[in-house]
Amino acid sequence: LCSAAERCVSYEEFKDLKKSNIVHIDVRERWEIDRFGKIPESINIPLSELAEALQMSPADFEEQYRQKMPAKSDHMVFSCLAGVRSKQALGFAMALGFS
């Protein structure tokens, strides 16, 4: 789970973060969600869609993902199966101006 510039968090840290106001984006593919399960309160945006999704209008984002679009100032955590894609997702988000 990656949440800040080159920072990964443990499961225990993640549980504590979930108690605060964070946006959790799971960048696994939809078939992985179907096979391994959805993490409660997460938004599933496959990594291949992430850069485009983070540039959508808020209305289009909400229509596509059934969630409110994160603001650039929101605290975000990205997750995947092994950590590689979540680090890539973090890089995409930061390049688009998300803090």
XYZ file of N, CA, C and O in Angstrom:
396
model
N 0.856 -1.175 0.000
C 0.000 0.000 0.000
C 0.894 1.227 0.000
O 1.741 1.366 0.873
N 0.692 2.109 -0.980
C 1.523 3.307 -1.068
C 0.667 4.537 -0.883
O -0.399 4.662 -1.467
N 1.160 5.466 -0.059
C 0.335 6.607 0.294
C 1.017 7.960 0.169
O 0.350 8.967 0.185
N 2.301 8.034 0.101
C 2.995 9.309 -0.035
C 4.258 9.053 -0.837
O 4.612 7.913 -1.079
N 4.918 10.103 -1.253
C 6.075 9.961 -2.143
C 7.001 8.839 -1.695
O 7.641 8.926 -0.656
N 7.005 7.770 -2.491
C 7.867 6.613 -2.229
C 7.664 6.026 -0.841
O 8.555 5.412 -0.299
N 6.494 6.223 -0.245
C 6.241 5.691 1.076
C 5.222 4.576 0.992
O 4.138 4.759 0.486
N 5.569 3.444 1.502
C 4.635 2.330 1.580
C 4.231 2.154 3.032
O 4.989 2.486 3.946
N 3.025 1.671 3.232
C 2.523 1.495 4.586
C 2.176 0.038 4.822
O 1.803 -0.683 3.906
N 2.291 -0.355 6.060
C 1.935 -1.727 6.442
C 0.414 -1.843 6.567
O -0.307 -0.842 6.584
N -0.050 -3.069 6.698
C -1.468 -3.301 6.891
C -1.968 -2.612 8.159
O -3.036 -2.005 8.168
N -1.196 -2.688 9.226
C -1.593 -2.047 10.485
C -1.674 -0.532 10.322
O -2.614 0.101 10.817
N -0.696 0.070 9.644
C -0.747 1.510 9.389
C -1.958 1.854 8.528
O -2.631 2.861 8.749
N -2.240 1.001 7.557
C -3.379 1.223 6.681
C -4.685 1.212 7.469
O -5.559 2.050 7.254
N -4.825 0.264 8.391
C -6.033 0.212 9.221
C -6.212 1.513 9.990
O -7.321 2.028 10.100
N -5.128 2.064 10.499
C -5.208 3.345 11.209
C -5.568 4.480 10.257
O -6.358 5.358 10.600
N -4.993 4.463 9.059
C -5.312 5.502 8.074
C -6.785 5.463 7.681
O -7.397 6.506 7.449
N -7.359 4.256 7.591
C -8.759 4.125 7.201
C -9.694 4.804 8.196
O -10.812 5.153 7.858
N -9.225 5.006 9.426
C -10.034 5.686 10.438
C -10.091 7.188 10.179
O -10.972 7.868 10.680
N -9.133 7.696 9.407
C -9.124 9.122 9.069
C -9.765 9.314 7.695
O -10.254 8.370 7.083
N -9.733 10.502 7.217
C -10.401 10.830 5.952
C -9.451 10.623 4.781
O -8.820 11.558 4.314
N -9.340 9.384 4.312
C -8.490 9.087 3.158
C -9.336 8.547 2.015
O -10.442 8.066 2.219
N -8.787 8.645 0.822
C -9.393 8.031 -0.355
C -8.533 6.817 -0.679
O -7.327 6.943 -0.870
N -9.148 5.655 -0.713
C -8.419 4.419 -0.997
C -8.745 3.972 -2.410
O -9.903 3.668 -2.721
N -7.746 3.931 -3.271
C -7.916 3.487 -4.647
C -7.167 2.171 -4.839
O -5.964 2.096 -4.635
N -7.931 1.157 -5.197
C -7.396 -0.174 -5.458
C -7.162 -0.276 -6.967
O -8.107 -0.193 -7.747
N -5.910 -0.423 -7.381
C -5.581 -0.410 -8.810
C -5.478 -1.804 -9.425
O -4.985 -1.964 -10.534
N -6.012 -2.808 -8.729
C -6.047 -4.149 -9.307
C -7.050 -4.197 -10.462
O -7.981 -3.383 -10.528
N -6.889 -5.183 -11.321
C -7.829 -5.401 -12.421
C -9.156 -5.908 -11.863
O -9.201 -6.509 -10.784
N -10.212 -5.700 -12.611
C -11.543 -6.117 -12.146
C -11.625 -7.623 -11.894
O -12.290 -8.059 -10.956
N -10.933 -8.424 -12.710
C -10.978 -9.873 -12.486
C -10.321 -10.223 -11.152
O -10.712 -11.194 -10.501
N -9.326 -9.428 -10.724
C -8.686 -9.681 -9.426
C -9.656 -9.374 -8.284
O -9.679 -10.090 -7.275
N -10.423 -8.316 -8.456
C -11.428 -7.973 -7.443
C -12.452 -9.112 -7.349
O -12.816 -9.542 -6.257
N -12.908 -9.591 -8.515
C -13.878 -10.693 -8.537
C -13.301 -11.945 -7.874
O -13.999 -12.639 -7.133
N -12.036 -12.222 -8.131
C -11.417 -13.452 -7.610
C -11.019 -13.349 -6.138
O -11.221 -14.272 -5.352
N -10.413 -12.201 -5.758
C -9.854 -12.086 -4.410
C -10.688 -11.222 -3.471
O -10.425 -11.188 -2.279
N -11.662 -10.501 -4.003
C -12.535 -9.690 -3.166
C -12.197 -8.212 -3.186
O -11.078 -7.811 -3.472
N -13.222 -7.441 -2.889
C -13.102 -5.978 -2.846
C -12.760 -5.550 -1.426
O -13.293 -6.096 -0.464
N -11.902 -4.587 -1.319
C -11.580 -4.015 -0.021
C -12.670 -3.000 0.296
O -12.932 -2.096 -0.512
N -13.349 -3.138 1.428
C -14.442 -2.222 1.752
C -14.007 -0.750 1.669
O -12.896 -0.395 2.058
N -14.906 0.060 1.134
C -14.728 1.505 1.020
C -13.609 1.913 0.071
O -13.138 3.045 0.113
N -13.160 1.010 -0.782
C -12.148 1.369 -1.774
C -12.830 1.661 -3.107
O -13.962 1.254 -3.345
N -12.121 2.396 -3.955
C -12.566 2.647 -5.316
C -11.673 1.796 -6.212
O -10.459 1.923 -6.155
N -12.270 0.943 -7.027
C -11.471 0.133 -7.944
C -11.292 0.882 -9.252
O -12.252 1.129 -9.970
N -10.057 1.275 -9.517
C -9.684 1.890 -10.792
C -8.441 1.137 -11.264
O -7.347 1.357 -10.740
N -8.594 0.233 -12.227
C -7.414 -0.489 -12.712
C -6.315 0.486 -13.138
O -6.602 1.578 -13.651
N -5.084 0.094 -12.900
C -3.951 0.966 -13.199
C -3.997 1.495 -14.630
O -3.691 2.666 -14.866
N -4.425 0.663 -15.568
C -4.478 1.072 -16.973
C -5.462 2.214 -17.219
O -5.373 2.904 -18.232
N -6.390 2.446 -16.283
C -7.386 3.514 -16.407
C -7.089 4.716 -15.524
O -7.759 5.745 -15.633
N -6.134 4.585 -14.628
C -5.971 5.573 -13.568
C -5.664 6.980 -14.074
O -6.315 7.940 -13.646
N -4.682 7.137 -14.941
C -4.307 8.482 -15.396
C -5.501 9.173 -16.047
O -5.768 10.354 -15.781
N -6.232 8.444 -16.876
C -7.420 9.021 -17.518
C -8.495 9.354 -16.477
O -9.113 10.418 -16.524
N -8.712 8.451 -15.536
C -9.744 8.656 -14.513
C -9.470 9.900 -13.677
O -10.393 10.658 -13.362
N -8.211 10.116 -13.322
C -7.865 11.263 -12.482
C -7.921 12.587 -13.236
O -7.776 13.649 -12.632
N -8.157 12.523 -14.537
C -8.297 13.738 -15.339
C -9.742 13.962 -15.802
O -10.025 14.928 -16.504
N -10.657 13.095 -15.397
C -12.062 13.223 -15.772
C -12.705 14.404 -15.058
O -12.210 14.863 -14.021
N -13.834 14.820 -15.574
C -14.641 15.780 -14.835
C -15.223 15.052 -13.625
O -15.405 13.822 -13.672
N -15.521 15.768 -12.557
C -16.110 15.095 -11.391
C -17.396 14.329 -11.726
O -17.612 13.232 -11.209
N -18.218 14.871 -12.616
C -19.466 14.190 -12.980
C -19.179 12.890 -13.727
O -19.801 11.853 -13.460
N -18.235 12.926 -14.676
C -17.880 11.714 -15.420
C -17.259 10.667 -14.501
O -17.538 9.472 -14.624
N -16.411 11.111 -13.569
C -15.783 10.187 -12.626
C -16.853 9.489 -11.795
O -16.837 8.268 -11.637
N -17.789 10.272 -11.278
C -18.828 9.695 -10.433
C -19.712 8.728 -11.221
O -20.108 7.683 -10.705
N -19.992 9.059 -12.467
C -20.789 8.164 -13.296
C -20.051 6.852 -13.569
O -20.636 5.775 -13.495
N -18.760 6.936 -13.848
C -17.963 5.752 -14.185
C -17.668 4.874 -12.968
O -17.747 3.651 -13.032
N -17.306 5.508 -11.846
C -16.823 4.752 -10.686
C -17.778 4.748 -9.492
O -17.478 4.151 -8.473
N -18.897 5.427 -9.619
C -19.919 5.463 -8.560
C -19.383 5.982 -7.226
O -19.813 5.546 -6.158
N -18.399 6.852 -7.310
C -17.793 7.461 -6.123
C -17.482 8.922 -6.445
O -17.280 9.276 -7.602
N -17.394 9.726 -5.417
C -16.992 11.116 -5.602
C -15.527 11.151 -6.049
O -14.694 10.402 -5.526
N -15.230 12.040 -6.981
C -13.850 12.156 -7.473
C -12.971 12.764 -6.382
O -13.345 13.749 -5.748
N -11.782 12.197 -6.181
C -10.888 12.775 -5.172
C -10.397 14.160 -5.609
O -10.174 14.397 -6.798
N -10.240 15.035 -4.642
C -9.651 16.347 -4.892
C -8.136 16.201 -4.884
O -7.595 15.264 -4.284
N -7.453 17.130 -5.530
C -5.987 17.045 -5.594
C -5.352 17.138 -4.209
O -4.240 16.681 -4.002
N -6.069 17.709 -3.260
C -5.528 17.842 -1.902
C -5.935 16.701 -0.967
O -5.476 16.649 0.176
N -6.771 15.778 -1.441
C -7.188 14.651 -0.598
C -6.012 13.728 -0.292
O -5.114 13.550 -1.106
N -6.050 13.128 0.882
C -5.069 12.107 1.236
C -5.503 10.812 0.561
O -6.646 10.385 0.708
N -4.592 10.210 -0.197
C -4.925 9.021 -0.970
C -3.971 7.881 -0.654
O -2.792 8.108 -0.395
N -4.516 6.677 -0.691
C -3.724 5.465 -0.558
C -4.049 4.592 -1.760
O -5.220 4.432 -2.114
N -3.023 4.050 -2.394
C -3.189 3.144 -3.525
C -2.801 1.745 -3.078
O -1.840 1.573 -2.331
N -3.556 0.760 -3.547
C -3.206 -0.619 -3.224
C -3.336 -1.494 -4.462
O -4.031 -1.145 -5.420
N -2.620 -2.615 -4.419
C -2.683 -3.626 -5.478
C -2.366 -4.963 -4.809
O -2.428 -5.067 -3.587
N -2.001 -5.942 -5.579
C -1.732 -7.252 -4.994
C -0.349 -7.340 -4.352
O -0.195 -7.859 -3.253
N 0.675 -6.805 -5.020
C 2.045 -6.957 -4.510
C 2.775 -5.643 -4.225
O 3.864 -5.665 -3.688
N 2.205 -4.510 -4.612
C 2.842 -3.227 -4.331
C 3.453 -2.525 -5.522
O 3.705 -1.325 -5.476
N 3.692 -3.239 -6.600
C 4.337 -2.636 -7.776
C 3.405 -1.631 -8.447
O 3.778 -0.492 -8.717
N 2.173 -2.037 -8.687
C 1.219 -1.145 -9.357
C 0.839 0.033 -8.484
O 0.608 1.138 -8.984
N 0.774 -0.163 -7.181
C 0.413 0.963 -6.309
C 1.493 2.045 -6.344
O 1.182 3.237 -6.304
N 2.746 1.647 -6.464
C 3.825 2.640 -6.607
C 3.703 3.376 -7.933
O 3.909 4.584 -8.006
N 3.357 2.666 -8.998
C 3.147 3.311 -10.295
C 1.973 4.278 -10.217
O 2.028 5.390 -10.746
N 0.904 3.860 -9.557
C -0.278 4.708 -9.401
C 0.072 5.988 -8.653
O -0.367 7.079 -9.027
N 0.868 5.850 -7.628
C 1.313 7.010 -6.875
C 2.056 7.984 -7.780
O 1.813 9.190 -7.756
N 2.930 7.470 -8.621
C 3.673 8.312 -9.551
C 2.759 9.024 -10.526
O 2.929 10.222 -10.795
N 1.770 8.312 -11.064
C 0.798 8.930 -11.977
C 0.070 10.074 -11.278
O -0.066 11.171 -11.818
N -0.435 9.808 -10.084
C -1.212 10.816 -9.349
C -0.369 12.056 -9.042
O -0.812 13.186 -9.224
N 0.854 11.829 -8.608
C 1.727 12.971 -8.289
C 2.054 13.769 -9.550
O 2.085 15.002 -9.511
N 2.271 13.097 -10.675
C 2.545 13.786 -11.938
C 1.362 14.630 -12.381
O 1.547 15.645 -13.077
N 0.148 14.238 -11.964
C -1.048 14.994 -12.329
C -1.390 16.076 -11.295
O -2.418 16.725 -11.404
N -0.515 16.250 -10.307
C -0.696 17.332 -9.351
C -1.394 16.959 -8.061
O -1.697 17.825 -7.237
N -1.654 15.665 -7.850
C -2.236 15.235 -6.583
C -1.138 15.230 -5.531
O -0.016 14.842 -5.794
N -1.500 15.655 -4.327
C -0.494 15.718 -3.269
C -0.543 14.486 -2.395
O 0.345 14.241 -1.642
